[in-house]
Short mmCIF file of C-alpha atoms and ligand atoms in Angstrom, two decimals:
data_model
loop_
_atom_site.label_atom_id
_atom_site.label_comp_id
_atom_site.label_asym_id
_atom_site.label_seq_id
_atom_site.Cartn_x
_atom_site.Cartn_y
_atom_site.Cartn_z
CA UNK A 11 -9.18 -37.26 -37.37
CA UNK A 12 -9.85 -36.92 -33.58
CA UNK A 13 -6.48 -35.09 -32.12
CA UNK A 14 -7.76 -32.07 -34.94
CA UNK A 15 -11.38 -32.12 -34.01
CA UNK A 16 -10.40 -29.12 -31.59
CA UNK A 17 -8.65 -27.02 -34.73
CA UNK A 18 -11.83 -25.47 -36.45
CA UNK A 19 -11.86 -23.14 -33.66
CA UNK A 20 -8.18 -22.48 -35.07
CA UNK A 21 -8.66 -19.18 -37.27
CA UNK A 22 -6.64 -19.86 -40.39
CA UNK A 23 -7.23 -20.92 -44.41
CA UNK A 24 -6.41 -24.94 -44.13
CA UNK A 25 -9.26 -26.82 -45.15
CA UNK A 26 -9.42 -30.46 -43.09
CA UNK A 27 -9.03 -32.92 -45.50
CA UNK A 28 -5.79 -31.02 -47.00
CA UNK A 29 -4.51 -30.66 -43.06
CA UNK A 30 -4.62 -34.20 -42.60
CA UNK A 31 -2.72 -34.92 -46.01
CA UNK A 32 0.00 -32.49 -44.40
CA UNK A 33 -0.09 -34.54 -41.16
CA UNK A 34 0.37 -37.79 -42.99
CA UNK A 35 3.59 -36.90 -45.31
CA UNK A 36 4.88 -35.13 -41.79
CA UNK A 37 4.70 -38.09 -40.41
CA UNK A 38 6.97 -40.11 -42.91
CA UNK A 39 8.99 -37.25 -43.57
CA UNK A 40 10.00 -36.69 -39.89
CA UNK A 41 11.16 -39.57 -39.43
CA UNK A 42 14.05 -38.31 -41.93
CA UNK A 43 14.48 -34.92 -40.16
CA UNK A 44 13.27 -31.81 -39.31
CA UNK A 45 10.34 -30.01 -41.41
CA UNK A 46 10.01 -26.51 -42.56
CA UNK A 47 6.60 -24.43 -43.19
CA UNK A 48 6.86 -20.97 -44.36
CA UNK A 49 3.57 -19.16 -43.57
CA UNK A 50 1.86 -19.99 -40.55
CA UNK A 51 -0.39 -17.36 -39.76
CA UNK A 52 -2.30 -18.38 -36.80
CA UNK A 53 -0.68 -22.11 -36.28
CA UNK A 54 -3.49 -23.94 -38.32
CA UNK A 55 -1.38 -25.72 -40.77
CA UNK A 56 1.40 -25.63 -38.23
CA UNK A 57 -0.37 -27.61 -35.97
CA UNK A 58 -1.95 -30.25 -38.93
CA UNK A 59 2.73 -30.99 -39.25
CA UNK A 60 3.72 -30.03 -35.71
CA UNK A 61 1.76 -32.90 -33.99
CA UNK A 62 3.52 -35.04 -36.85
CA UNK A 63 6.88 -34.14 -35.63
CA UNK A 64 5.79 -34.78 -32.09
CA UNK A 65 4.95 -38.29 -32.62
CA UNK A 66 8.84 -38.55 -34.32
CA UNK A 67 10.23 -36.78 -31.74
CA UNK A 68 11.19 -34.22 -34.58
CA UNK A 69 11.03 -30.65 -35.35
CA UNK A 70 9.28 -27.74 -36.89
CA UNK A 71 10.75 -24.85 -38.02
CA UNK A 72 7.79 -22.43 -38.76
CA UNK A 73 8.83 -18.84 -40.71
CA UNK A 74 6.47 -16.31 -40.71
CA UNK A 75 6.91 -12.17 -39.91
CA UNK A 76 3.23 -12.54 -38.30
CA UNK A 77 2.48 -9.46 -40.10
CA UNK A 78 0.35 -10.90 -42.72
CA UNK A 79 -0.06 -11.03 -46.19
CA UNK A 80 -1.35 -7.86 -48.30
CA UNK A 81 -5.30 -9.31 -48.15
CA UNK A 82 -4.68 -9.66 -44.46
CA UNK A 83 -4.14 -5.82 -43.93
CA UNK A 84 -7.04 -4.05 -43.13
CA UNK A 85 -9.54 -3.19 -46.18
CA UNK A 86 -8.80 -6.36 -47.64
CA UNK A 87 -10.94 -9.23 -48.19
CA UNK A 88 -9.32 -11.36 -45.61
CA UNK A 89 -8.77 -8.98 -42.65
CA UNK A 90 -9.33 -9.75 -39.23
CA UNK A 91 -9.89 -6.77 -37.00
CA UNK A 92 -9.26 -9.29 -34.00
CA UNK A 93 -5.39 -9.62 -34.86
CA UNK A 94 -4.94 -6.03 -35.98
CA UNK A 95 -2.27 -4.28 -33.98
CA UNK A 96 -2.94 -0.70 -33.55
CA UNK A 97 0.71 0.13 -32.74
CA UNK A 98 2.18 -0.71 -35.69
CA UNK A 99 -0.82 -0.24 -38.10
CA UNK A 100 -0.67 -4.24 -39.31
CA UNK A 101 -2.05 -7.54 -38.34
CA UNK A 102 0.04 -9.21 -35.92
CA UNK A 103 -0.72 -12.91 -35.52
CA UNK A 104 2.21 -13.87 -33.27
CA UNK A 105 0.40 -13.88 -29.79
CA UNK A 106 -2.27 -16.10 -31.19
CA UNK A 107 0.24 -18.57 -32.82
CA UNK A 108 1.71 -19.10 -29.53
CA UNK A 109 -1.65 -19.58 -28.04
CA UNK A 110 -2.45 -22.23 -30.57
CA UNK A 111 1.02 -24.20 -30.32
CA UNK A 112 1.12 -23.86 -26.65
CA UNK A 113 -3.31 -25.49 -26.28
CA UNK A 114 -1.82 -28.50 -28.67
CA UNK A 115 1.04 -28.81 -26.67
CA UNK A 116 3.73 -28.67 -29.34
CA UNK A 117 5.64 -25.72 -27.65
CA UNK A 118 8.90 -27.89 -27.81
CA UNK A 119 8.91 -29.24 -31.24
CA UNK A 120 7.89 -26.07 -32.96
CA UNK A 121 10.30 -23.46 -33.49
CA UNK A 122 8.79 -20.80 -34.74
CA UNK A 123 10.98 -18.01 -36.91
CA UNK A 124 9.78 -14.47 -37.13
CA UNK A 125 11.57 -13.22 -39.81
CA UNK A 126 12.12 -12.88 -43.49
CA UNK A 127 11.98 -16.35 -45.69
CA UNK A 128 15.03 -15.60 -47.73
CA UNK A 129 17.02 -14.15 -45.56
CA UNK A 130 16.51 -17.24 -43.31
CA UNK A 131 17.47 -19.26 -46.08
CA UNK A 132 20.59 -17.44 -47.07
CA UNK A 133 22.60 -18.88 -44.15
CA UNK A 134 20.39 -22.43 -43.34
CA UNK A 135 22.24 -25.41 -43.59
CA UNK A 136 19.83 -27.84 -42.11
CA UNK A 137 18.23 -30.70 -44.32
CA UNK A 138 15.31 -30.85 -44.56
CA UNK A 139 12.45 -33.91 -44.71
CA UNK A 140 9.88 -31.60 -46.26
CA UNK A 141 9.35 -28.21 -46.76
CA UNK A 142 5.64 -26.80 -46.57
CA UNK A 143 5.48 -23.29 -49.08
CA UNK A 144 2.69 -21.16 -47.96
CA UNK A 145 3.74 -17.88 -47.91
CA UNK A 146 2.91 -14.61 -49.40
CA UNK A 147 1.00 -15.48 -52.92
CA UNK A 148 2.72 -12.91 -54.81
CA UNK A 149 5.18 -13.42 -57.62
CA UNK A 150 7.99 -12.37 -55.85
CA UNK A 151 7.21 -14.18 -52.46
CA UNK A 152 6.07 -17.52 -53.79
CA UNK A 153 9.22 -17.98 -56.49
CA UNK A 154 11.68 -16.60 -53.49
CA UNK A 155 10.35 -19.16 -51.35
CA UNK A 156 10.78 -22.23 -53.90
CA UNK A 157 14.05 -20.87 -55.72
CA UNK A 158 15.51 -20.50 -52.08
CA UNK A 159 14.58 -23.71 -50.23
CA UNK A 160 13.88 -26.47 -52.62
CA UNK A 161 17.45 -27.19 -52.71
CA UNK A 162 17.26 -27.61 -48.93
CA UNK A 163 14.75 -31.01 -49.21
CA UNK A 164 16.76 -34.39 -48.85
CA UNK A 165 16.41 -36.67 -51.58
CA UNK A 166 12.98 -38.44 -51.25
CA UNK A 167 12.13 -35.46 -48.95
CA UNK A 168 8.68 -33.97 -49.80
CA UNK A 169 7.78 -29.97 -51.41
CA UNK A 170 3.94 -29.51 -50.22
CA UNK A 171 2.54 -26.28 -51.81
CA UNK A 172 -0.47 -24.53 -50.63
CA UNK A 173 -3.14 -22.80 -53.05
CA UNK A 174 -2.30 -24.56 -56.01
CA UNK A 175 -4.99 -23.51 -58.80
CA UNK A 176 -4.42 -25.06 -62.03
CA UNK A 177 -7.80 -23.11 -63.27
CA UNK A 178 -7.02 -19.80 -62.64
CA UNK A 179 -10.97 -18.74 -61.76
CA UNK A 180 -10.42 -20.56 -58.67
CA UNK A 181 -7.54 -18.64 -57.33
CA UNK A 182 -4.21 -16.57 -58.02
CA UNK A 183 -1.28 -17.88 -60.16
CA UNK A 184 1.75 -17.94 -58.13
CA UNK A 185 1.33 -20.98 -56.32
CA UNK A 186 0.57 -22.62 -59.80
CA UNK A 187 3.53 -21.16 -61.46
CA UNK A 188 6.07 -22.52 -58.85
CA UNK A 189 4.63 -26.20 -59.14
CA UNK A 190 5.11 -25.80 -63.02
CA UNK A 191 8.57 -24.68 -62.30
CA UNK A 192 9.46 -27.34 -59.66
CA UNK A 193 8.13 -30.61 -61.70
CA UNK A 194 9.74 -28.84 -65.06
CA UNK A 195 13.11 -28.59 -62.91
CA UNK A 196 13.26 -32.45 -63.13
CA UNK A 197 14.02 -32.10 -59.46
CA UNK A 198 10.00 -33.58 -58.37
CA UNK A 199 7.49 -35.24 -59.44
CA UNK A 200 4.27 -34.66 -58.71
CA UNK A 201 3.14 -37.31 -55.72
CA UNK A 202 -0.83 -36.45 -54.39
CA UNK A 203 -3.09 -33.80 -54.67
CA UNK A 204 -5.83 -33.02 -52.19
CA UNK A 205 -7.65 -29.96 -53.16
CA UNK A 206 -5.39 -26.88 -53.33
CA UNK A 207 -2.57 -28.81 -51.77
CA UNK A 208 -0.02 -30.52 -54.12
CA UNK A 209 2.49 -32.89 -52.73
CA UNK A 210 5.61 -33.22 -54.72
CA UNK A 211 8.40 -35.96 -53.71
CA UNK A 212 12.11 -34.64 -54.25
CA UNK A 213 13.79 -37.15 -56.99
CA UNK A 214 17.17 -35.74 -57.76
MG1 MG B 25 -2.65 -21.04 -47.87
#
């Protein structure tokens, strides 16, 4: 699509074709209410649901600590010296989020969140139209995020999940695991799939 011709300069892991599959459930789902994504990282992804919202007049509420994952830190695979912060000895991709939100002019209808997923979720009471999971891969972080904000999505609402490897050569297991859980919950059903991003639709 044209308006995200400009995002491959965007650094971030959201391949185009899954973007624009988030941009086109954001766009029916904010017509319901606001959206939530946790991960952002640089914006990439944020931007693909942000301009979404725009269009609705809607919101994005975008949690991330914008210290990075574990393969983010440096000596992992997916470091980038460019966002390492020397002060505190960890990436820090906050000043380049803002960047990115602020070029695609979607300062106003993304709020981002810099802070912890669950605790965040502890005392929300906002329902949501979708929620985008794309947080730390881990067992811990990925099950936190569904087990604490799945209840949060409006009936009808959409779960999008990021990194979703049914063959487990292609990638890690967590993702997988909490897509199992959430159509064996009878709560979704599975709805599209464009590579590594599963769209479920809320049914209960
Ligand atoms: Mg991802």
């Amino acid at each position: 699509m044209k308006q995200f011709s400009n995002l491959k300069s965007i650094k971030g892991f959201m391949d185009p074709d899954e973007g624009e599959c988030l941009y086109r459930f954001s766009l029916e789902a904010s017509k319901k209410g606001p959206i939530l994504e946790i991960g952002s990282y640089c914006g990439k992804s944020t931007i693909y649901i942000g301009t979404a919202c725009k269009e609705n007049n809607s919101l994005l509420y975008a949690i991330d600590h914008h210290t990075g994952s574990e393969e983010n830190q440096i000596g992992w695979e997916y470091h980038d010296e460019e966002l390492f912060d020397s002060e505190t000895g960890k990436i820090n991709t906050f000043p380049e989020f803002r960047k990115n939100i602020r070029s695609f002019d979607l300062e106003k209808f993304v709020i981002p969140i810099v802070s912890d997923s669950v605790l965040v979720a502890k005392y929300w009471t906002i329902n949501l139209s979708m929620v985008f999971i794309d947080g730390g891969h881990s067992e811990e972080a990925a099950f936190n995020d569904f087990d604490n904000w799945n209840d949060k999505i409006i009936n009808n609402g959409f779960l999008a999940i990021h990194d979703v490897f049914p063959n487990p050569d292609d990638g890690g297991r967590p993702p997988y695991e909490i897509f199992l859980k959430a159509i064996n919950s009878g709560k979704f059903k599975e709805y599209e799939t464009v590579k590594s991003l599963k769209i479920l639709k809320k049914i209960l």
